[in-house]
Short mmCIF file of C-alpha atoms and ligand atoms in Angstrom, two decimals:
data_model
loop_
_atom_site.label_atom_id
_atom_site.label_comp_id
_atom_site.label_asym_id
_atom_site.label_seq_id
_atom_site.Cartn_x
_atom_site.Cartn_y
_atom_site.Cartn_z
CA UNK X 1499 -67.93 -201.61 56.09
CA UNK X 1500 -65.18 -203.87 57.66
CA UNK X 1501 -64.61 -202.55 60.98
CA UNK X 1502 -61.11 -204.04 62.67
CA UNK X 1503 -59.64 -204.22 66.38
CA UNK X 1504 -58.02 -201.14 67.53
CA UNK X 1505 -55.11 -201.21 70.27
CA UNK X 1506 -55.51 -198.61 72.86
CA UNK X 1507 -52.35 -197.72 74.94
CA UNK X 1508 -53.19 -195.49 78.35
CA UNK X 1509 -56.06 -196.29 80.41
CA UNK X 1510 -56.34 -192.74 81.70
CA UNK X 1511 -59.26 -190.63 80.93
CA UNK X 1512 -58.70 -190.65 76.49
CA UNK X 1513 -58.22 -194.38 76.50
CA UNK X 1514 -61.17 -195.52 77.97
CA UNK X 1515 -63.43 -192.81 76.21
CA UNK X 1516 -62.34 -193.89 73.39
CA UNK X 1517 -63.20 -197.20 74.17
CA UNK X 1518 -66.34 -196.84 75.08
CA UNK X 1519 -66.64 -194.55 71.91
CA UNK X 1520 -65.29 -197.30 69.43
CA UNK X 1521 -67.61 -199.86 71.01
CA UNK X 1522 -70.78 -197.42 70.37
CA UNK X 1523 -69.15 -197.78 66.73
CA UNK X 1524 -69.50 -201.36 67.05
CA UNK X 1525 -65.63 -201.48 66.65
CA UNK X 1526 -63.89 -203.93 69.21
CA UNK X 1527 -60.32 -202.25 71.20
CA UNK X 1528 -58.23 -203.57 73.47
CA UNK X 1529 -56.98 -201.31 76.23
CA UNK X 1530 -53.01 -201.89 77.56
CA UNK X 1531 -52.01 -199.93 80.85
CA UNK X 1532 -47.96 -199.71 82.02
CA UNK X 1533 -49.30 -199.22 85.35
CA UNK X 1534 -51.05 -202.16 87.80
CA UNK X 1535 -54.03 -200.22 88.46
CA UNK X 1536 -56.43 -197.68 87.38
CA UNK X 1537 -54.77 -194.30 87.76
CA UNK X 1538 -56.12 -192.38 91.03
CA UNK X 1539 -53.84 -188.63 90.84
CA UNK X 1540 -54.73 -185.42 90.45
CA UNK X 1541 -57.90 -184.22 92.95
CA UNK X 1542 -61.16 -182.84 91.23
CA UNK X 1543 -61.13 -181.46 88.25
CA UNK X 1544 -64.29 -179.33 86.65
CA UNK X 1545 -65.95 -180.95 83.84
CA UNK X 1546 -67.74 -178.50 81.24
CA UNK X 1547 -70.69 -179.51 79.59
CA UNK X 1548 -69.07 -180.11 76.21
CA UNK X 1549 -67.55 -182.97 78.08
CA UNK X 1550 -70.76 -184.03 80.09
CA UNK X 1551 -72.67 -184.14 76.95
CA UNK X 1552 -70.24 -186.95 75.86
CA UNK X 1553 -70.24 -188.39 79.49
CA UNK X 1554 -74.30 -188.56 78.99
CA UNK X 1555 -73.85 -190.26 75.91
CA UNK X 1556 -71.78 -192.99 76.98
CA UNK X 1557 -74.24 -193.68 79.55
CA UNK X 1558 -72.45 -192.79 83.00
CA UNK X 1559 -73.18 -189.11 83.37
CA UNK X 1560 -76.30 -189.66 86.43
CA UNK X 1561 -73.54 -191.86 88.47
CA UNK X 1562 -70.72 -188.93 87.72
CA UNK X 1563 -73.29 -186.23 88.42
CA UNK X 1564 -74.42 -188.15 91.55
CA UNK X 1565 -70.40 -188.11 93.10
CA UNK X 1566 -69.55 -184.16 91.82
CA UNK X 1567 -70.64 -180.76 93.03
CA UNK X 1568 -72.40 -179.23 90.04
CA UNK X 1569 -71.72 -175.44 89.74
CA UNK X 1570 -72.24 -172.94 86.50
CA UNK X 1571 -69.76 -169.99 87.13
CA UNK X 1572 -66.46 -169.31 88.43
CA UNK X 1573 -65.88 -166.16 90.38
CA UNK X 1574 -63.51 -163.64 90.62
CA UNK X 1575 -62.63 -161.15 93.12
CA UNK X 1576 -60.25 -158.92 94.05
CA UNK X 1577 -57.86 -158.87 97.06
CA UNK X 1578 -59.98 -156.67 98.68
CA UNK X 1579 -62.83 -159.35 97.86
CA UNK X 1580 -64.69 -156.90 95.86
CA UNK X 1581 -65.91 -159.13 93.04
CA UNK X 1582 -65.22 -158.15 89.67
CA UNK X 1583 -66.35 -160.66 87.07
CA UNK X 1584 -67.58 -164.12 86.36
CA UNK X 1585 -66.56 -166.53 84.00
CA UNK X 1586 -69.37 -169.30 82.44
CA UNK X 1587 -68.39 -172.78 83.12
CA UNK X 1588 -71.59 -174.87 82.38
CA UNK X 1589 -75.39 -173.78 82.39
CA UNK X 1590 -78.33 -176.43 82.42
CA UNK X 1591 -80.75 -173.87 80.74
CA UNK X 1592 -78.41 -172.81 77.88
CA UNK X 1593 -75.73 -175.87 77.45
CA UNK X 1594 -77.96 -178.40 79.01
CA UNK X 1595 -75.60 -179.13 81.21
CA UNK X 1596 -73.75 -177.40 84.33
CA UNK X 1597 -69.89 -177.72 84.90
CA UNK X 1598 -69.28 -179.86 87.11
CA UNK X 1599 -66.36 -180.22 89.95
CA UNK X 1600 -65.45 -184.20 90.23
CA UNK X 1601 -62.50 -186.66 91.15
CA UNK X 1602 -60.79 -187.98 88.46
CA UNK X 1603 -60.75 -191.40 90.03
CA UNK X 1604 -64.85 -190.85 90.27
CA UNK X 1605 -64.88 -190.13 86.17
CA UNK X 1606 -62.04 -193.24 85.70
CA UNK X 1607 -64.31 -195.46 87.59
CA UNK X 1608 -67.60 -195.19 85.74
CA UNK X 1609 -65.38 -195.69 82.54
CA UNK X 1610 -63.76 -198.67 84.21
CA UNK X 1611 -67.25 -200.05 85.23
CA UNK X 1612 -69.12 -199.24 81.65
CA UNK X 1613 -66.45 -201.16 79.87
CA UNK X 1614 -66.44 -204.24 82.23
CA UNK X 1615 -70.25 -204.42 81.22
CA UNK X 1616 -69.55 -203.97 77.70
CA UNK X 1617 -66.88 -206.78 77.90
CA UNK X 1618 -64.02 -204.55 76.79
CA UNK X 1619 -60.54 -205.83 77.26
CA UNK X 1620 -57.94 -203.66 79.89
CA UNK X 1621 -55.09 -205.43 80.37
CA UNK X 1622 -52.53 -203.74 83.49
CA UNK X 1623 -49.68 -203.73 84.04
CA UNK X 1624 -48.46 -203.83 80.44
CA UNK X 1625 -46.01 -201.23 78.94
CA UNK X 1626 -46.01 -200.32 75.44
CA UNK X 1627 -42.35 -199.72 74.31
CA UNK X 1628 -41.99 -198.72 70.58
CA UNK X 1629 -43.85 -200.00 67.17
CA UNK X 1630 -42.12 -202.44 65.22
CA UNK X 1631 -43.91 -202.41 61.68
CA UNK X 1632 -47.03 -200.97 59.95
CA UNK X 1633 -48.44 -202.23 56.62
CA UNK X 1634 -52.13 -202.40 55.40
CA UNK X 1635 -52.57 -205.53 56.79
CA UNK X 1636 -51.85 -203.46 60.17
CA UNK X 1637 -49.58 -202.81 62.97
CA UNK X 1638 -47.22 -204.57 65.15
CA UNK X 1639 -45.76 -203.79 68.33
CA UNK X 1640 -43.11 -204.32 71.30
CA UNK X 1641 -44.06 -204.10 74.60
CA UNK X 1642 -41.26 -203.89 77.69
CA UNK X 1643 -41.80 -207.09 78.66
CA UNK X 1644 -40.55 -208.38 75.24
CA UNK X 1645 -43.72 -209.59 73.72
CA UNK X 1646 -44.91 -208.37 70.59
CA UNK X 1647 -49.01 -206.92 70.18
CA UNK X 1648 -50.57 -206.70 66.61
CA UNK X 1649 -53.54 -204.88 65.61
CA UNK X 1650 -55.49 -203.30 63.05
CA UNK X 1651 -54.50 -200.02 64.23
CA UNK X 1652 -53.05 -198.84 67.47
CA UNK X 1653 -54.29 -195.59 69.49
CA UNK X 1654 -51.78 -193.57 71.45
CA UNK X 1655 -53.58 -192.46 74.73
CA UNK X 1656 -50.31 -192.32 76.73
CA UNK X 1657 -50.83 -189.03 77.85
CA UNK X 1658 -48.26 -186.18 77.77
CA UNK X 1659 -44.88 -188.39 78.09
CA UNK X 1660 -46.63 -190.34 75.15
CA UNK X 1661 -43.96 -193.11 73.57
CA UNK X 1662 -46.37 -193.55 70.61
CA UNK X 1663 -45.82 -190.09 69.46
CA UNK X 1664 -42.35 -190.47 68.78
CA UNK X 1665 -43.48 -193.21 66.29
CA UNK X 1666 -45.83 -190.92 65.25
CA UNK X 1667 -44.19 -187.78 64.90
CA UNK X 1668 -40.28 -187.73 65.85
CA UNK X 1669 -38.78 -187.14 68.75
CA UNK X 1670 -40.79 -184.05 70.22
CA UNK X 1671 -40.20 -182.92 73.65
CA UNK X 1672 -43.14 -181.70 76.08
CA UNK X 1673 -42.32 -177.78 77.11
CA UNK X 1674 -42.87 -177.11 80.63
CA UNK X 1675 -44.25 -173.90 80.98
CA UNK X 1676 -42.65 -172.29 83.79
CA UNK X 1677 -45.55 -172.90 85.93
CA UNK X 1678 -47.26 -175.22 88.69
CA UNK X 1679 -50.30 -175.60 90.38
CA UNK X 1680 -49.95 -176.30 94.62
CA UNK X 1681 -53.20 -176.95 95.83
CA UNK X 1682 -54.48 -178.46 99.08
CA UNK X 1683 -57.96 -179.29 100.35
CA UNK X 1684 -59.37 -178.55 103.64
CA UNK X 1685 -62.65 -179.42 105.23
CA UNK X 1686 -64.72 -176.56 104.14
CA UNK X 1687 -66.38 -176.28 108.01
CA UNK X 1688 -62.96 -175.02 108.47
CA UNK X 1689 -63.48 -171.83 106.68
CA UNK X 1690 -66.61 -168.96 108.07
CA UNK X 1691 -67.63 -168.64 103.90
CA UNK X 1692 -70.00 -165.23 104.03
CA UNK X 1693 -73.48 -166.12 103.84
CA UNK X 1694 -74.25 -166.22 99.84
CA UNK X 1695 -70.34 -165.95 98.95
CA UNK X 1696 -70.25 -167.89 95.60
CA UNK X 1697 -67.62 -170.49 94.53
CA UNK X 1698 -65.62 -171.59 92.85
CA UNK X 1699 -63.97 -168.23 93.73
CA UNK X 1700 -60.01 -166.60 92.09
CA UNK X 1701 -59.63 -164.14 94.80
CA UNK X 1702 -56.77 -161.69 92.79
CA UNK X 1703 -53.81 -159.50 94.32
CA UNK X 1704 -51.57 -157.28 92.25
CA UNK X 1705 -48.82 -158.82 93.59
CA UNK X 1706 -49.33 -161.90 95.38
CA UNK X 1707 -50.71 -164.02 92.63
CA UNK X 1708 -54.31 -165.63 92.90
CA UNK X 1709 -56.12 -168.18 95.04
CA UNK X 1710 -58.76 -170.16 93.67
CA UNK X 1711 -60.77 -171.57 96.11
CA UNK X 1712 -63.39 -174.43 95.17
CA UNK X 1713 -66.06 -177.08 96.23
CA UNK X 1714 -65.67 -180.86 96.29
CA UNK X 1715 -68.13 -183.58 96.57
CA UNK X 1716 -71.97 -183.43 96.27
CA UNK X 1717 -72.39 -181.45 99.31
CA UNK X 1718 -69.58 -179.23 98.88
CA UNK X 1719 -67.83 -180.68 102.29
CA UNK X 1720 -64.54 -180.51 101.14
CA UNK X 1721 -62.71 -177.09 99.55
CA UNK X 1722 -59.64 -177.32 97.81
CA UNK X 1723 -57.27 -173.67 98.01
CA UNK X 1724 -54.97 -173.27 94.56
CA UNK X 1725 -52.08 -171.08 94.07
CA UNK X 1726 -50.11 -171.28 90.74
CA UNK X 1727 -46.21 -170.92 91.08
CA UNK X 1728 -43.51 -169.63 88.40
CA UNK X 1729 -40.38 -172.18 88.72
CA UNK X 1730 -37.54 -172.77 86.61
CA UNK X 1731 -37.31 -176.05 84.76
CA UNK X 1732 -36.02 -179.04 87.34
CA UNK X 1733 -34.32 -182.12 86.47
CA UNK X 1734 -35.76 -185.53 87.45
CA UNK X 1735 -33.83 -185.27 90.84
CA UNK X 1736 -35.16 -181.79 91.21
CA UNK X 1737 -38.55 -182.45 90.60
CA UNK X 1738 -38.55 -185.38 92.71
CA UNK X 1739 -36.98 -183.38 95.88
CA UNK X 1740 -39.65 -180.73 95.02
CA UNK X 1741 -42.94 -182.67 94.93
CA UNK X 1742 -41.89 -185.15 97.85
CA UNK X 1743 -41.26 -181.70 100.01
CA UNK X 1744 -44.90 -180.65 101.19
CA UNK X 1745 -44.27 -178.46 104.02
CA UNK X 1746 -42.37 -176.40 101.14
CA UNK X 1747 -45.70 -176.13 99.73
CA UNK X 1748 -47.61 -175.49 102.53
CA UNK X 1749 -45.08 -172.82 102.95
CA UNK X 1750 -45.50 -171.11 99.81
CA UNK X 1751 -49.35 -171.68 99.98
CA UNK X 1752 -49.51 -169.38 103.49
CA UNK X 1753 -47.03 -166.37 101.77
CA UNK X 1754 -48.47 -163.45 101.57
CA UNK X 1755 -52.38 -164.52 102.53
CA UNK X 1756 -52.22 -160.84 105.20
CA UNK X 1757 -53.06 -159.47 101.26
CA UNK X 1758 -56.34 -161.28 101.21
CA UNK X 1759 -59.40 -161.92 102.71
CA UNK X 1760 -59.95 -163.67 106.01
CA UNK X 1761 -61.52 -166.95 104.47
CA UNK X 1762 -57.91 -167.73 102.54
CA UNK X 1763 -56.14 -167.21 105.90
CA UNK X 1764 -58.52 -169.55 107.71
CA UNK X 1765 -58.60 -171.63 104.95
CA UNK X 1766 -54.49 -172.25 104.01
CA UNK X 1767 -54.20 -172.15 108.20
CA UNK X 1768 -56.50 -175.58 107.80
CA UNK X 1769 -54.12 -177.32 105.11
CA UNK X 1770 -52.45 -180.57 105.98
CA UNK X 1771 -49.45 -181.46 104.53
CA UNK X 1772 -50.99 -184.88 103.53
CA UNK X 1773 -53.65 -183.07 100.97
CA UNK X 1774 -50.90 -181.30 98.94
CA UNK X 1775 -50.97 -181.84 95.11
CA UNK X 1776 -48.62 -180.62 92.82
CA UNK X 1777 -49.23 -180.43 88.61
CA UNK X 1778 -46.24 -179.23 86.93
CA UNK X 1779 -47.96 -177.41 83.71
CA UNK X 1780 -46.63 -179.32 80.64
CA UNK X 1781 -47.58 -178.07 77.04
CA UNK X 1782 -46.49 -180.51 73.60
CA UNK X 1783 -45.82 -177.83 71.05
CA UNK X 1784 -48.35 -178.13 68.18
CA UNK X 1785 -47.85 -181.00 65.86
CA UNK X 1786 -48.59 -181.18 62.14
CA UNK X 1787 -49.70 -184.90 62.23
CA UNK X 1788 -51.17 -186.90 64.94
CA UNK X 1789 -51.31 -190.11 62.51
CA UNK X 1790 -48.88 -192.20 61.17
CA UNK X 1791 -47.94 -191.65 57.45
CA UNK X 1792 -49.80 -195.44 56.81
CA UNK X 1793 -53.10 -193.98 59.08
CA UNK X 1794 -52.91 -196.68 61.02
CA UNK X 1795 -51.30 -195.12 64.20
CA UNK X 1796 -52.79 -192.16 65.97
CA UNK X 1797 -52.44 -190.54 69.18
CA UNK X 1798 -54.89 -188.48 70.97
CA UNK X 1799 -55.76 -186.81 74.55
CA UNK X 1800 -52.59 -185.54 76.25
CA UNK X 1801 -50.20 -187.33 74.02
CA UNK X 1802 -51.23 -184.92 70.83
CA UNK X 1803 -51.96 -181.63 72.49
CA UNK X 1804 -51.40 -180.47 76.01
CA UNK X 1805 -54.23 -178.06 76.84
CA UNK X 1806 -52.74 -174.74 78.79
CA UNK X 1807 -54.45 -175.82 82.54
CA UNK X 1808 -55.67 -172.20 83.02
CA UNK X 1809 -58.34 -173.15 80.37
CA UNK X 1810 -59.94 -175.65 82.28
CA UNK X 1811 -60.21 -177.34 79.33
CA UNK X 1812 -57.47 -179.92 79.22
CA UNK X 1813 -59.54 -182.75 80.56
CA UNK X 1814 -62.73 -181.89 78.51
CA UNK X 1815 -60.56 -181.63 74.86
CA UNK X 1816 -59.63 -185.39 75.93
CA UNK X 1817 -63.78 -186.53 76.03
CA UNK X 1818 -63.80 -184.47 72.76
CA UNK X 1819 -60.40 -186.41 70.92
CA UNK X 1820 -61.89 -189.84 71.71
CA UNK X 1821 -65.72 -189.38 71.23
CA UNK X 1822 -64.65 -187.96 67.33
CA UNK X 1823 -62.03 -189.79 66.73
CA UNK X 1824 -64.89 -192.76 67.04
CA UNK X 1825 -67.21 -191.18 65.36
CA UNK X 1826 -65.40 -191.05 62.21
CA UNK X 1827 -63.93 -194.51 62.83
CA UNK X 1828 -67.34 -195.69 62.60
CA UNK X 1829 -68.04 -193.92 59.31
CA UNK X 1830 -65.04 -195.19 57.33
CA UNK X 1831 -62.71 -198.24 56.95
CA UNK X 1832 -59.24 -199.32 57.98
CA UNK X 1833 -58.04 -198.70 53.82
CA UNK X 1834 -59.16 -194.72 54.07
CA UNK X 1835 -57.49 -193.74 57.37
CA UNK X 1836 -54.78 -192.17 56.06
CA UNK X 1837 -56.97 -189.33 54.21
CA UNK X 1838 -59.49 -189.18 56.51
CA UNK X 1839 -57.93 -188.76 60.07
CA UNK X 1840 -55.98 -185.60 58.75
CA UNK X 1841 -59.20 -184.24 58.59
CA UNK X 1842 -60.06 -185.21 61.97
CA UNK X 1843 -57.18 -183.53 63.50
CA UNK X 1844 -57.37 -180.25 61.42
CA UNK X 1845 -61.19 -180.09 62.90
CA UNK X 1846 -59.98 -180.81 66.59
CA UNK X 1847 -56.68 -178.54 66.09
CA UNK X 1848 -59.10 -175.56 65.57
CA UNK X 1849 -61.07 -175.82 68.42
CA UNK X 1850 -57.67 -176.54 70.33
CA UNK X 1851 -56.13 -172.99 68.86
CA UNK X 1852 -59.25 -171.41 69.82
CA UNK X 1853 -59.28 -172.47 73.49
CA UNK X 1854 -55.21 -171.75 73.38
CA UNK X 1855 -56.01 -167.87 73.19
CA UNK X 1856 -58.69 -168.14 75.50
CA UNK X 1857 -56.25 -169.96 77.86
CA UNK X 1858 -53.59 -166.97 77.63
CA UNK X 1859 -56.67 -164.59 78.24
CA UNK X 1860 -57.05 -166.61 81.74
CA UNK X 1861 -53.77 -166.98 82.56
CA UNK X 1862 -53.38 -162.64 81.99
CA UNK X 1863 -56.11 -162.82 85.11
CA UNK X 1864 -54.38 -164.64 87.58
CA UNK X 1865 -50.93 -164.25 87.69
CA UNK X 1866 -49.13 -161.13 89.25
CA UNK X 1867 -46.51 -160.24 86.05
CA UNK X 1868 -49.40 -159.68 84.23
CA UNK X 1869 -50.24 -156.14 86.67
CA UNK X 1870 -53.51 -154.65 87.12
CA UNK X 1871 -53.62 -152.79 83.86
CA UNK X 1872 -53.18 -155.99 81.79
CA UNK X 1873 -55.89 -157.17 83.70
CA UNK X 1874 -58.51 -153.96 83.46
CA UNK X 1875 -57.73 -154.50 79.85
CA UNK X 1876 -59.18 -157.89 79.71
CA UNK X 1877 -62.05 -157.68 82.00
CA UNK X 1878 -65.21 -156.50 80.12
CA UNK X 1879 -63.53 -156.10 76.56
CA UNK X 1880 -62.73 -159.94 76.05
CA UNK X 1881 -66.21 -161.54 74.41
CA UNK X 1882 -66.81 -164.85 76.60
CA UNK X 1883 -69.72 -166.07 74.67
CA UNK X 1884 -68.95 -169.87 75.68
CA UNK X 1885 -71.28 -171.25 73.23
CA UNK X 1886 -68.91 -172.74 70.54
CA UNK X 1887 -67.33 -174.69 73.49
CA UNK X 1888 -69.77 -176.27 75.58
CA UNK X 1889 -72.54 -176.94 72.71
CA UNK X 1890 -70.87 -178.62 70.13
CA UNK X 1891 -73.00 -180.56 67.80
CA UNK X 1892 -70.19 -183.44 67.47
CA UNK X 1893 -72.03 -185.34 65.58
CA UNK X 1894 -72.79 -182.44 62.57
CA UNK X 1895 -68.92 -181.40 63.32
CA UNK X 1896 -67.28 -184.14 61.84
CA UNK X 1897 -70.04 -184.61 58.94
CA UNK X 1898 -68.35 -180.86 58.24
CA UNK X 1899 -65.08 -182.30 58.51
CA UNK X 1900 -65.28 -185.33 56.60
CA UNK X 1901 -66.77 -183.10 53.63
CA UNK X 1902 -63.47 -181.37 53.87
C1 LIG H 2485 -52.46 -183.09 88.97
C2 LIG H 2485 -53.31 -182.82 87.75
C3 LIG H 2485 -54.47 -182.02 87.86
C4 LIG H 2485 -55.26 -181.77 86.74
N1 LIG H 2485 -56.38 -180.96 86.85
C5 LIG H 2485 -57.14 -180.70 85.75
C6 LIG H 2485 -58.32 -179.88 85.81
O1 LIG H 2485 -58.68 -179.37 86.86
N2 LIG H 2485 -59.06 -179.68 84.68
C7 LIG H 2485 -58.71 -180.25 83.48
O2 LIG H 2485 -59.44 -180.08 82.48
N3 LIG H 2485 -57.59 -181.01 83.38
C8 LIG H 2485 -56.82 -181.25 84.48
N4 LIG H 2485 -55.69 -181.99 84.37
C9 LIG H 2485 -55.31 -182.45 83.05
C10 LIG H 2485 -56.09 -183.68 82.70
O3 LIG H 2485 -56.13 -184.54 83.82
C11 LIG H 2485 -55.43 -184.32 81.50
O4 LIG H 2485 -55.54 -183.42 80.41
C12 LIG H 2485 -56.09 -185.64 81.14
O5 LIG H 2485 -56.16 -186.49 82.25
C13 LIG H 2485 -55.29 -186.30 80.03
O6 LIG H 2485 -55.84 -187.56 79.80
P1 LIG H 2485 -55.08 -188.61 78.92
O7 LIG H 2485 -55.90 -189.85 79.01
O8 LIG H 2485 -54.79 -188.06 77.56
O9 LIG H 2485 -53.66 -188.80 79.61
P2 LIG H 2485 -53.33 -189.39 81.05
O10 LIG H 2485 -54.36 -189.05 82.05
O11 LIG H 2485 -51.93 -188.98 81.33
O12 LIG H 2485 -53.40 -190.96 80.83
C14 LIG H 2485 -52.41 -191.65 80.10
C15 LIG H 2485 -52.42 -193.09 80.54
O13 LIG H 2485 -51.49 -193.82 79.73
C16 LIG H 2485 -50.70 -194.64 80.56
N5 LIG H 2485 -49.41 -194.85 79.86
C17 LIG H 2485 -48.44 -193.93 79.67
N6 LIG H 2485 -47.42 -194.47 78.97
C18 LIG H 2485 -47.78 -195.76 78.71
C19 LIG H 2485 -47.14 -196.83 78.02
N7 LIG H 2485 -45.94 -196.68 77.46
N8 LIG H 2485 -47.77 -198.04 77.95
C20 LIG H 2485 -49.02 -198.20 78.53
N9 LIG H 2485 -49.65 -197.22 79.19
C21 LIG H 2485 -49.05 -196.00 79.27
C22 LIG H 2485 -50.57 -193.84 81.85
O14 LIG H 2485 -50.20 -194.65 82.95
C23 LIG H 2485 -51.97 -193.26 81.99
O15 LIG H 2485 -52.85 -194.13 82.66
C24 LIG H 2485 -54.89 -182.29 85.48
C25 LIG H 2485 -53.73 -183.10 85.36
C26 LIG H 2485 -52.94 -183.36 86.48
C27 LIG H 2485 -51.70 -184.23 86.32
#
């Protein structure tokens, strides 16, 4: 089977998992990123074992385990710090793998430093504008600077302000959902935790929202305190005022804490401006293609399907995108992508809708509108058998798939 080059645009988490993926495919990419360096936003985020699996099998999970602070359950309690229910996020004994709470820039570095030893291409600093022509030969492309890029098929991994899906798809825009995340991290000697009192933590109140509290690094030094917001839509000016202005944050992340236990008042009295993050929670409504009529261009990761945050998931779809999309790369050639990457995205639009309801079952938990009888609804009826999520058998998936 004639394998061919495949451009990559984004260097974020989906671009160079799917590099890495490709090259275990023994199919050659090329990786182009608009910015200069490798990307370093966003804090810790908790990897699930269907994504560590993946991690594992690209060869980097002992250095990513090695820099995270592995944990198998996040709790919840209520304002009274009663606790009330857990929720699975990795188990070594069932999944074979625990969730795990890492930097980004710790996962993007391992990726960085597995492709510079397998020799694959990242060019910086090199912004992909718009595609100028696709035939079976294969595809051709501008970037800003004016030069032109052609390929054998091109990858969108541009993440949710993706220019490759308008190629793609149309013009689409990405929804923002009303909501934002304000976190901040504190050293966790900061805070008198109760002997035994497990974390991650959502500490509840009926009408103050939630506070998730949760470990960083291998020893757990650092503890990072989360409140979601509801906020109108802002316009670039807006949203530029808002996320420069930290004490604002800090603000809203100390209202109301006399509601909840002492550790979230020691622990938001500890915040820094300087350790504020803000994510803005972005969702692409669903698409009915995520490749090109021709099958030569694709876009996965953020760029095809925003993942509702309170899933955990969005992350942890991305290792999921890149590591199939490979997979069946490797089992077909560049003439038969047109009929075989709809199947593809029907398979990985399933498990997307699946996670989608159990996103709005999360979201019902921790914010206030919702009220405490939406809430006793959903605690002990909702079945949170986590299996189907973080044990895939990827491999057998898209066999089942392909024999669509
Ligand atoms: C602040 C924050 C916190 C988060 N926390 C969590 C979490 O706790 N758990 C979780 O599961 N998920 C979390 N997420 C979501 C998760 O990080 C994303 O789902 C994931 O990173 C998406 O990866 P991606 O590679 O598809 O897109 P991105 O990470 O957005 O990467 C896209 C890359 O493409 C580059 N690019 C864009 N346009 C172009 C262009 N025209 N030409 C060349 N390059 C281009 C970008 O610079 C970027 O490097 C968080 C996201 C943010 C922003």
């Amino acid at each position: 089977m004639a394998h061919e080059n495949v451009a990559i645009i984004g260097a974020g988490l989906s671009g160079l998992t799917l590099a890495l993926s490709l090259h275990q495919q023994n199919i050659s990419s090329t990786v182009y990123e608009v910015r200069s360096a490798p990307i370093d936003i966003g804090g810790a985020i908790t990897v699930s074992p269907n994504a560590l699996q993946i991690i594992d099998k690209l060869g980097i999970y002992e250095n990513v385990l090695s820099e995270g602070y592995p944990c198998e359950a996040f709790h919840f309690r209520f304002q009274d710090d009663k606790p009330f229910d857990t929720y699975e996020i990795g188990s070594v004994s069932k999944y074979g793998y625990p969730g795990l709470r890492v930097y980004r820039k710790v996962l993007i570095k391992e990726l960085l430093a597995k492709c510079a030893e397998k020799n694959i291409q990242i060019i910086f600093g090199k912004k992909f504008n718009r595609i100028l022509s696709e035939s079976e030969a294969g595809v051709t492309w501008e970037f800003e600077d004016g030069t032109v890029g052609q390929a054998a098929s091109l990858v969108g991994a541009d993440g949710i302000h993706s220019l490759v899906r308008s190629y793609v798809h149309g013009d689409i825009e990405p929804k923002f959902m009303n909501v934002m995340a304000i976190g901040a991290t504190v050293p966790t000697s900061k805070v008198a935790l109760p002997k035994d009192y497990a974390l991650p933590v959502t500490i509840m109140s009926k009408t103050h929202g939630a506070y998730i509290l949760a470990p960083n690094f291998p020893d757990g030094s650092e503890l990072v305190i989360v409140k979601q917001r509801r906020i109108e839509e802002h316009d670039r000016e807006g949203w530029k005022h808002l996320l420069a202005d930290k004490e604002g944050s800090v603000e809203f992340l100390r209202q109301g804490t006399e509601d909840f236990p002492e550790i979230v008042r020691q622990a938001v009295s500890a915040i820094t401006p300087e350790s504020v993050s803000i994510w803005p929670f972005y969702q692409v409504p669903k698409m009915d293609k995520w490749t090109s009529k021709g099958g030569r261009v694709s876009m996965l990761g953020d760029a095809a399907h925003a993942i509702p945050p309170s899933s955990g998931q969005g992350a942890n779809q991305v290792f999921e995108d890149a590591y199939t999309y490979a997979l069946i790369r490797g089992q077909c050639d560049g003439d038969s992508l047109d009929s075989v990457l709809p199947k593809w995205q029907r398979g990985r639009q399933e498990r997307i809708d699946r996670l989608i309801t159990l996103a709005q079952q999360m979201n019902a938990r921790r914010l206030p509108e919702s009220g405490q009888n939406e809430l006793t609804e959903v605690i002990g009826t909702e079945d949170f058998n986590m299996e189907w999520l973080f044990k895939p058998d990827l491999e057998k998936m898209i066999q089942t798939w392909l024999a669509s």
